[in-house]
Coordinates of C-alpha atoms and ligand atoms in Angstrom, one line a residue:
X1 CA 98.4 112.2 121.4
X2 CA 100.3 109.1 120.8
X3 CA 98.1 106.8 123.2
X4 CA 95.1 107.5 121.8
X5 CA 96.3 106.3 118.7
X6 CA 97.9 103.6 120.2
X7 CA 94.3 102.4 121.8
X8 CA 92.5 102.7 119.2
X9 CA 94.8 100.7 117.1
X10 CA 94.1 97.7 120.3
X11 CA 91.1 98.2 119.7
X12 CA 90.3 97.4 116.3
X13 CA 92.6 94.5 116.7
X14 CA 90.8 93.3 119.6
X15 CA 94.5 93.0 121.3
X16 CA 94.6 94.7 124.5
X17 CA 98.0 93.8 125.1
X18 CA 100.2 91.4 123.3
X19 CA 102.0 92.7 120.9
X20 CA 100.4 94.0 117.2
X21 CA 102.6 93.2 114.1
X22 CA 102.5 95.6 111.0
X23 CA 101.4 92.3 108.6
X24 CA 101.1 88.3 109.9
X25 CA 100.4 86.1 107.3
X26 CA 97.0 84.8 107.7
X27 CA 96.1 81.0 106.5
X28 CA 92.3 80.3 107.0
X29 CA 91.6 78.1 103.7
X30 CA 93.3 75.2 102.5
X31 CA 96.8 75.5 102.9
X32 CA 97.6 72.1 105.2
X33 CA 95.8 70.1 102.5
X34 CA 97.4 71.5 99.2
X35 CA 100.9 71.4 101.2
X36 CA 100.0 68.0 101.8
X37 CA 99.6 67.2 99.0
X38 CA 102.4 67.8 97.2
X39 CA 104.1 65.2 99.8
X40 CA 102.0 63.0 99.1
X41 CA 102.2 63.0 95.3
X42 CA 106.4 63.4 95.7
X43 CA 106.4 66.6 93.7
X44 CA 107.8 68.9 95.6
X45 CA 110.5 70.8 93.2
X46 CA 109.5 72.9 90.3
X47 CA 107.3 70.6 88.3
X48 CA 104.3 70.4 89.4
X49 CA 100.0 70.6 89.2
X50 CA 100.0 73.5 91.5
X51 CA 102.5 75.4 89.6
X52 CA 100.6 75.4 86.5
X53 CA 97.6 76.2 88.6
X54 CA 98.8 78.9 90.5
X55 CA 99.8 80.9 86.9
X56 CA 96.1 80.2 86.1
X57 CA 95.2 81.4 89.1
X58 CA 97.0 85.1 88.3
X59 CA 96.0 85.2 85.0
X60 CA 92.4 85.1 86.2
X61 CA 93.1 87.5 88.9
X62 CA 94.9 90.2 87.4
X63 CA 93.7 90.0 83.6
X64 CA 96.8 89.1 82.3
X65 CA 97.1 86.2 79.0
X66 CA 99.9 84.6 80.9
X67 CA 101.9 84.4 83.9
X68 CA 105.2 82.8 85.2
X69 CA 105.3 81.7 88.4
X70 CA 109.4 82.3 90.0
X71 CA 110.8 82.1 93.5
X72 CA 110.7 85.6 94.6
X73 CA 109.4 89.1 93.2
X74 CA 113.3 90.3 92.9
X75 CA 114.0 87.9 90.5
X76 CA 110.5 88.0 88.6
X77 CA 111.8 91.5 88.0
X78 CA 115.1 91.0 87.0
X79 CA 113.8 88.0 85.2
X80 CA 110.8 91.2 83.3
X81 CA 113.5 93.5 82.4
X82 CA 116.0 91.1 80.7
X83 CA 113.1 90.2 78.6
X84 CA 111.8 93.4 78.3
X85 CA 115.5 93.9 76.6
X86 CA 117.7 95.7 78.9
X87 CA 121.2 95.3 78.2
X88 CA 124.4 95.6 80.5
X89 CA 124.8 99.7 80.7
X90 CA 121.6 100.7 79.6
X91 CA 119.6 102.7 81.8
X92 CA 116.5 102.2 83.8
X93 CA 114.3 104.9 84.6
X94 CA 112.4 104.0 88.3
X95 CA 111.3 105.5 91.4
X96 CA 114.0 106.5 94.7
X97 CA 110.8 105.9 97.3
X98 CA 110.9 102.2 96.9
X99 CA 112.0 99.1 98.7
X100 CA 115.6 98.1 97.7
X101 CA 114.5 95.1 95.7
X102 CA 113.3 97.6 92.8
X103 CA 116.8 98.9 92.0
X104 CA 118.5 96.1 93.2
X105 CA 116.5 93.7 90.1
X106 CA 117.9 96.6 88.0
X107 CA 121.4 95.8 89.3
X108 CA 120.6 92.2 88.6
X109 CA 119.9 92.6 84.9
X110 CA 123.3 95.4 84.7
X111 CA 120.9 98.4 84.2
X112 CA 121.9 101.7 85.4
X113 CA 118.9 103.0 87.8
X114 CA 117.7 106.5 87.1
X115 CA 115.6 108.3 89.5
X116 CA 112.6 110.4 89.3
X117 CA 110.2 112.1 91.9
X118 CA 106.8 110.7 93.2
X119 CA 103.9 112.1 93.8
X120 CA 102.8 113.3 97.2
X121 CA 99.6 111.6 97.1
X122 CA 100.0 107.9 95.6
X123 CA 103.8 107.4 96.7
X124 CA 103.8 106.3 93.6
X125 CA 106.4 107.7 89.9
X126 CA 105.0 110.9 89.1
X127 CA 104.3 111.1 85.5
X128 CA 105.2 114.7 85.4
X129 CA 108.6 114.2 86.9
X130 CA 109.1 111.1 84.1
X131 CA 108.2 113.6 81.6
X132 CA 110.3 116.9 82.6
X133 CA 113.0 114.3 83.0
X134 CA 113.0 112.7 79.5
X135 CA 112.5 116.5 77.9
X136 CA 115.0 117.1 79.5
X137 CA 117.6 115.0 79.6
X138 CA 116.8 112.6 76.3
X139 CA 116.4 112.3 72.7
X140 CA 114.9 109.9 70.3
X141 CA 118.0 108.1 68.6
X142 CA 117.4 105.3 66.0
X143 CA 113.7 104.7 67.1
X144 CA 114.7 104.9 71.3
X145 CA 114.9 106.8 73.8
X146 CA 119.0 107.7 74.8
X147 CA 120.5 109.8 77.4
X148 CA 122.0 113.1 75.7
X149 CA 124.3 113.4 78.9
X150 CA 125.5 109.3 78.7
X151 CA 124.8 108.5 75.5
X152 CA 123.4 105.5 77.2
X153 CA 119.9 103.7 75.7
X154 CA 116.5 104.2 78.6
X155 CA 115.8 100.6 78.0
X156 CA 112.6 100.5 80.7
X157 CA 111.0 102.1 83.0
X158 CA 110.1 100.8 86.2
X159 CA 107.3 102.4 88.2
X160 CA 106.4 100.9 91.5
X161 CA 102.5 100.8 93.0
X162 CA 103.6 102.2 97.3
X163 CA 101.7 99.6 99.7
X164 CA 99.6 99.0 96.8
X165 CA 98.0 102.5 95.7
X166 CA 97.8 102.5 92.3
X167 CA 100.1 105.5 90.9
X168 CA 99.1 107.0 88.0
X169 CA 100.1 104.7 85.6
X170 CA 97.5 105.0 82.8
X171 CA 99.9 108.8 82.2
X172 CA 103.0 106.8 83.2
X173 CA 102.1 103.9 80.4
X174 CA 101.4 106.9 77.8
X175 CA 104.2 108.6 78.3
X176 CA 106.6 105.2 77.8
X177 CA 104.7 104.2 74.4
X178 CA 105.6 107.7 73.1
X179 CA 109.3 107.9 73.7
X180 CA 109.0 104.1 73.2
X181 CA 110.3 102.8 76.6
X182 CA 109.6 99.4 77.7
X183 CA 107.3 99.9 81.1
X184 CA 107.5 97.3 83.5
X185 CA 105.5 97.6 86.9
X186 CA 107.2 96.6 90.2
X187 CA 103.5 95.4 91.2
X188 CA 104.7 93.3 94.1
X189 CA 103.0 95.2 96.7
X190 CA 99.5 95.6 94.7
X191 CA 97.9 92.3 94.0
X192 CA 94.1 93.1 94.6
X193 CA 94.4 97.1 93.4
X194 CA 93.3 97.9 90.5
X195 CA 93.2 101.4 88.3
X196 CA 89.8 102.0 86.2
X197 CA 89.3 98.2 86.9
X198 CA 92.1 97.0 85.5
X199 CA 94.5 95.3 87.4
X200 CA 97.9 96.8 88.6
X201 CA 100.6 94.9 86.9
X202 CA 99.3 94.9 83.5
X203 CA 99.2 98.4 81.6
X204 CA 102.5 97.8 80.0
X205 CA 104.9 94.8 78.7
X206 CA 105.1 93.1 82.2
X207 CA 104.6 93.3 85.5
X208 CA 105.8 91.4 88.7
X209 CA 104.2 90.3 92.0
X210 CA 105.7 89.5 95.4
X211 CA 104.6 86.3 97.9
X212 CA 107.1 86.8 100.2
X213 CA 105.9 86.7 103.8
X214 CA 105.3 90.0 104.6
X215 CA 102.5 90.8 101.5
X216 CA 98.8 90.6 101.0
X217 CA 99.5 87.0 100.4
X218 CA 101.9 84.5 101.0
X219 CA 103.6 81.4 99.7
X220 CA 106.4 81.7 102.4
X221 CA 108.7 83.1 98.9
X222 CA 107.2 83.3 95.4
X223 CA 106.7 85.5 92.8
X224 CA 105.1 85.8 89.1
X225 CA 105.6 88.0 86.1
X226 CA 102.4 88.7 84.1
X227 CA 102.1 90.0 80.4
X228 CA 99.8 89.9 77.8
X229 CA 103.1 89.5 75.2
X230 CA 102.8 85.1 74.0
X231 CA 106.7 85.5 72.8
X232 CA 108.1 87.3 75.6
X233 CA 106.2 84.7 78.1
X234 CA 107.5 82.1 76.4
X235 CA 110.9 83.7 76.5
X236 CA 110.4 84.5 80.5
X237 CA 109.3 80.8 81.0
X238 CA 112.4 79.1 78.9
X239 CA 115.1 81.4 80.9
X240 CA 113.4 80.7 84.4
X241 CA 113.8 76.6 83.6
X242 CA 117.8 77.1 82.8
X243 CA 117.1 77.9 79.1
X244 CA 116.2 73.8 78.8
X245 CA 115.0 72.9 74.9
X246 CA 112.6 70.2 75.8
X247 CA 114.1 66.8 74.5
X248 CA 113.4 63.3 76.1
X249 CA 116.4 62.5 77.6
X250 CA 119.5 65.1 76.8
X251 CA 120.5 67.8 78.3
X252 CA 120.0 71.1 76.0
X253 CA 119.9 74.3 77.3
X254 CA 120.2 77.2 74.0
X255 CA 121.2 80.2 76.4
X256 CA 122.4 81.0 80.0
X257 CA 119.1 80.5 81.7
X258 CA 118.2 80.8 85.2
X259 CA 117.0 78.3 88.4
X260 CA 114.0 81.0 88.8
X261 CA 110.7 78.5 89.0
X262 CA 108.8 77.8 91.8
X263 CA 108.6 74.9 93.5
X264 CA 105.1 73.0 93.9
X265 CA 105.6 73.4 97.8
X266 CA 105.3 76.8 97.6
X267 CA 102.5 77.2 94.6
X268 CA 100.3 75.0 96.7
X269 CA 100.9 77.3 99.7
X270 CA 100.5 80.6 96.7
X271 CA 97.0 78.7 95.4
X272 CA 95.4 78.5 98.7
X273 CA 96.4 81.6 99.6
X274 CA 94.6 83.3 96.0
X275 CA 91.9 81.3 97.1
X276 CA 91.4 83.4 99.8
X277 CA 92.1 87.2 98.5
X278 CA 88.9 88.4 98.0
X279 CA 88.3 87.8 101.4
X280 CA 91.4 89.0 102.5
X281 CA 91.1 92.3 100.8
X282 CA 87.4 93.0 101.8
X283 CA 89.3 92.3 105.2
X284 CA 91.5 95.1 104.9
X285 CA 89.5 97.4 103.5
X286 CA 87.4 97.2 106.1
X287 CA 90.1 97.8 108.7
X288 CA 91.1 101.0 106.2
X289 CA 87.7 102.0 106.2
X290 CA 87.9 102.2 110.3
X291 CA 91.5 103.8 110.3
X292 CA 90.1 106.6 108.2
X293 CA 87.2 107.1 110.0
X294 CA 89.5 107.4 113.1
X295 CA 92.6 109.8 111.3
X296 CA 89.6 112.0 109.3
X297 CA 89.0 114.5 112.9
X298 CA 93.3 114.5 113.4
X299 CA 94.8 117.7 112.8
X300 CA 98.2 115.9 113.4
X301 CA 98.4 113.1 110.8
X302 CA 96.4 112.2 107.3
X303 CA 95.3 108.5 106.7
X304 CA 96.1 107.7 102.5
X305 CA 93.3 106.8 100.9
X306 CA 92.9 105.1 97.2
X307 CA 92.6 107.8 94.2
X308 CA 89.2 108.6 92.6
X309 CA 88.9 105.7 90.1
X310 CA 91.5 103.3 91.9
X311 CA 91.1 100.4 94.0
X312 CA 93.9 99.6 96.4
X313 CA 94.4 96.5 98.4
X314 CA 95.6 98.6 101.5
X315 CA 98.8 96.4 101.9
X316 CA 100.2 98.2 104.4
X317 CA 98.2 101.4 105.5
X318 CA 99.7 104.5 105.7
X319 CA 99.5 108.0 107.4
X320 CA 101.6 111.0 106.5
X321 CA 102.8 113.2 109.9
X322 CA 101.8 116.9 109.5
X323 CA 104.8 117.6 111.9
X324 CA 107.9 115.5 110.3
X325 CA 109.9 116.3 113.7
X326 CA 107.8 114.2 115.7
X327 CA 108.2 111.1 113.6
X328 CA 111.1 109.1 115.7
X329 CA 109.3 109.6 118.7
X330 CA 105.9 108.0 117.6
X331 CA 108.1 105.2 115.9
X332 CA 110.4 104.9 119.4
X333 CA 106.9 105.1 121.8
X334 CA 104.2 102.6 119.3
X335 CA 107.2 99.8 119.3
X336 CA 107.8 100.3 122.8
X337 CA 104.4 99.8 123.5
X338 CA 104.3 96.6 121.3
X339 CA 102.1 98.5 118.4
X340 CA 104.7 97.8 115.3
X341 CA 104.6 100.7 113.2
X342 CA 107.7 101.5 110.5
X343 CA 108.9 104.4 108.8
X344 CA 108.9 104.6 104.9
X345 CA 112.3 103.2 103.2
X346 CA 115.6 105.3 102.7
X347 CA 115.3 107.1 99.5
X348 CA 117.4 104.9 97.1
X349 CA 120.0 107.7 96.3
X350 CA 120.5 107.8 99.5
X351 CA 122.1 104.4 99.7
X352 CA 126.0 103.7 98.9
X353 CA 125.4 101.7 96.2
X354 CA 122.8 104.3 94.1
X355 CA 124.6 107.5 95.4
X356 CA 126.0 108.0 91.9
X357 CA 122.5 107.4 90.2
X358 CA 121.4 110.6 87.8
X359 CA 118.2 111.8 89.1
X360 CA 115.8 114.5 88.4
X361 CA 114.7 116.7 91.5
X362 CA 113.0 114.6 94.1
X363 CA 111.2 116.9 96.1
X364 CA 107.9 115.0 97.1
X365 CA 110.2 111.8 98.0
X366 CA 112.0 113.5 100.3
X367 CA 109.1 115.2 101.6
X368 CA 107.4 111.7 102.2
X369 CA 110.8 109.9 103.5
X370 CA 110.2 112.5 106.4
X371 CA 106.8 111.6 107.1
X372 CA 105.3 108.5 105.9
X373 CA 104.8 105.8 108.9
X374 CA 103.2 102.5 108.4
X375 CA 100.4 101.2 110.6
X376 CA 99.1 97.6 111.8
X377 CA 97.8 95.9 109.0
X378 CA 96.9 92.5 109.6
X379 CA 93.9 90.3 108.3
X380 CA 91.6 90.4 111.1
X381 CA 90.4 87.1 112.2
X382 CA 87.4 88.4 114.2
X383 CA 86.3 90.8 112.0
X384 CA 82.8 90.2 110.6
X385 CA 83.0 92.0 107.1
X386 CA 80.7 91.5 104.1
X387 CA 82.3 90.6 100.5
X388 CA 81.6 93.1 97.7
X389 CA 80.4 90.6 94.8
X390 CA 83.2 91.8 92.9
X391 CA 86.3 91.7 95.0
X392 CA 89.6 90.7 93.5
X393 CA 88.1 89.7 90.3
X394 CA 89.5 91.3 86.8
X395 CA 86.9 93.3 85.3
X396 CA 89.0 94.2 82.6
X397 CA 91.1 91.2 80.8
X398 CA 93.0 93.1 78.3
Ligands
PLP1 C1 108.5 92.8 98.2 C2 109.0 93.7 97.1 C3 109.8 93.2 96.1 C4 110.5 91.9 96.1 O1 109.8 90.8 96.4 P1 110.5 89.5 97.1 O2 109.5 88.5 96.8 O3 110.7 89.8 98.5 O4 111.8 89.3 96.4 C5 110.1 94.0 95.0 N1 109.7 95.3 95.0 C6 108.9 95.8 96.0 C7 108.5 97.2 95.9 C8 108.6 95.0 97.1 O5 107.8 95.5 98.1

């Protein structure tokens, strides 16, 4: 059973042999030159053309009125939800199927993470569990949304888009706006998917986006926050440049800021890179297209496709096992053979830091921590796929 798998993964790689990683950064376009040029002008740091050009970059990709461009997604989200107002104790409602940089930017800005169940189908918060969980557990105190059990504020809630399927966050966004909870999306594995054409990232006060080496695209480490919000951009920006007033020659900073901005090294690397996505995404969805061709006759596994009405960027693609027992030995066999594949993350609550975390129940995560294994997922060099005309472009800007 394995094998067969295992070839036809070779094959769509065209790799007979050599070994297959689960996602290589790919850099066909003009990184050498823009890299290049940063040495050459001597503005390597945080100040920068391709700084500024890479923010203008993501506001024309994902919609957004504004971006800020940092050095990672972590701190892009802890940098969203100190904005977004959470303060030390307060609670943060997110997702326990995620990777540890979700909870850990809630650590960051002293929230208190709070979990609720996923649904089966995007990996994604389920806005049912948010909703059972806040009738149940919290009342509207003063114009918020508090804890009855703590006493303690729900000052955001952070829902996360899994290897870049949208989850369902037009309910999740309706749901914060009437118990009037700051949403901020953990978009850092989405960039390219969008839900009802809009882009992921943007349905609520902010959202963030990863360029670590491992994602759709890379700046070797970057990250941005998006919003549509001028005061809290401008708020997001001043904090990521150590809280410096502008003066011409003194040093004033008005609060404790942050060293959070990217440097021009890695925007150049970041604008080449946009440069490229709709071709990168058409990429991967064409290798999608083939996996689910291939997993659509299995009886043993199921390939996860995009939602009706969503558009993912197939980050990492994904299939569920129908039998959870057999999941260490196709992880042990696929890596022995030199086909990378990786099991979904340990549920957050599962880990000694978040053991203590309140949670609703969390059913379908620990149904999917069972089975979920990621795939090869690679830009394909040798591919020959045709662009859609509308690939990676916002067709909704507000
Ligand atoms: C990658 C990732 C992050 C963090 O991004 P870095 O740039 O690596 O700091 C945050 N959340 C999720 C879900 C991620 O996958």
């Amino acid at each position: 059973m394995y094998s067969e798998v295992l070839h036809f993964i070779r094959s769509v790689f065209h790799e007979p042999e050599e070994f297959i990683p689960l996602h290589a950064p790919y850099f066909g376009g003009n990184e050498k030159k823009y890299l290049a040029d940063t040495i050459d002008s001597t503005f390597v740091s945080s100040v920068g053309a391709y700084v500024n050009r890479f923010e203008e970059m993501m506001c024309a990709i994902t919609g957004a009125r504004y971006a800020i461009a940092t050095t990672n997604g972590t701190i892009a989200l802890h940098l969203a939800l100190v904005v977004a107002g959470v303060k030390p104790g307060e609670e943060v409602i997110t997702q326990p199927l995620t990777f540890v940089a979700t909870a850990n930017a809630i650590s960051h800005a002293n929230g208190i993470p709070v979990f609720v169940d996923v649904d089966r189908d995007t990996m994604g918060m389920s806005p049912e569990a948010l909703r059972a969980f806040l009738e149940a557990h919290a009342e509207m105190s003063g114009g918020f949304a508090v804890n009855k059990h703590t006493g303690r504020r729900i000052a955001a809630c952070v829902p996360m888009h899994t290897f870049g399927f949208p989850c369902r966050i037009e309910k999740i966004a309706a749901i914060c706006t009437q118990w009037n909870i700051p949403l901020v999306e953990d978009a850092a594995e989405s960039l390219g998917s969008y839900s009802n054409g809009r882009h992921t990232g943007t349905f609520g006060l902010a959202g963030v986006f990863s360029f670590n080496g491992n994602k759709t695209v890379t700046c070797g480490g970057g990250g941005a926050l998006v919003t549509n919000d001028p005061g809290l951009a401008e708020r997001a920006k001043h904090l990521s440049t150590t809280a410096k007033v502008p003066h011409a020659y003194e040093f004033v900073h008005d609060e404790v800021g942050y060293n959070y901005r990217m440097p021009n090294l890695n925007a150049a690397l970041a604008c080449a890179q946009l440069e490229q996505l709709p071709e990168i995404l058409a990429n991967k969805r064409d290798l999608a297209a083939q996996y689910g061709r291939y997993f659509s006759g299995s009886g043993n596994f199921t390939f996860v496709s995009e939602l009706p009405g969503t558009n993912a960027n197939y980050w990492l693609n994904t299939i569920v096992l129908e039998n959870a027992a057999v999941r260490d030995e196709l992880l042990q066999v696929s890596n022995a053979a030199k086909v990378m594949t990786r099991p979904i993350w340990q549920l957050m609550n599962k880990l000694p830091m978040y053991s203590q975390c309140m949670r609703g129940p969390l059913e379908n995560a620990l149904w999917l921590e069972e089975r979920v294994v990621n795939i090869p997922s690679s830009y394909r060099p040798h591919a020959s796929v045709a662009l859609p005309s509308n690939a990676g472009t916002a067709e909704n800007t507000n």
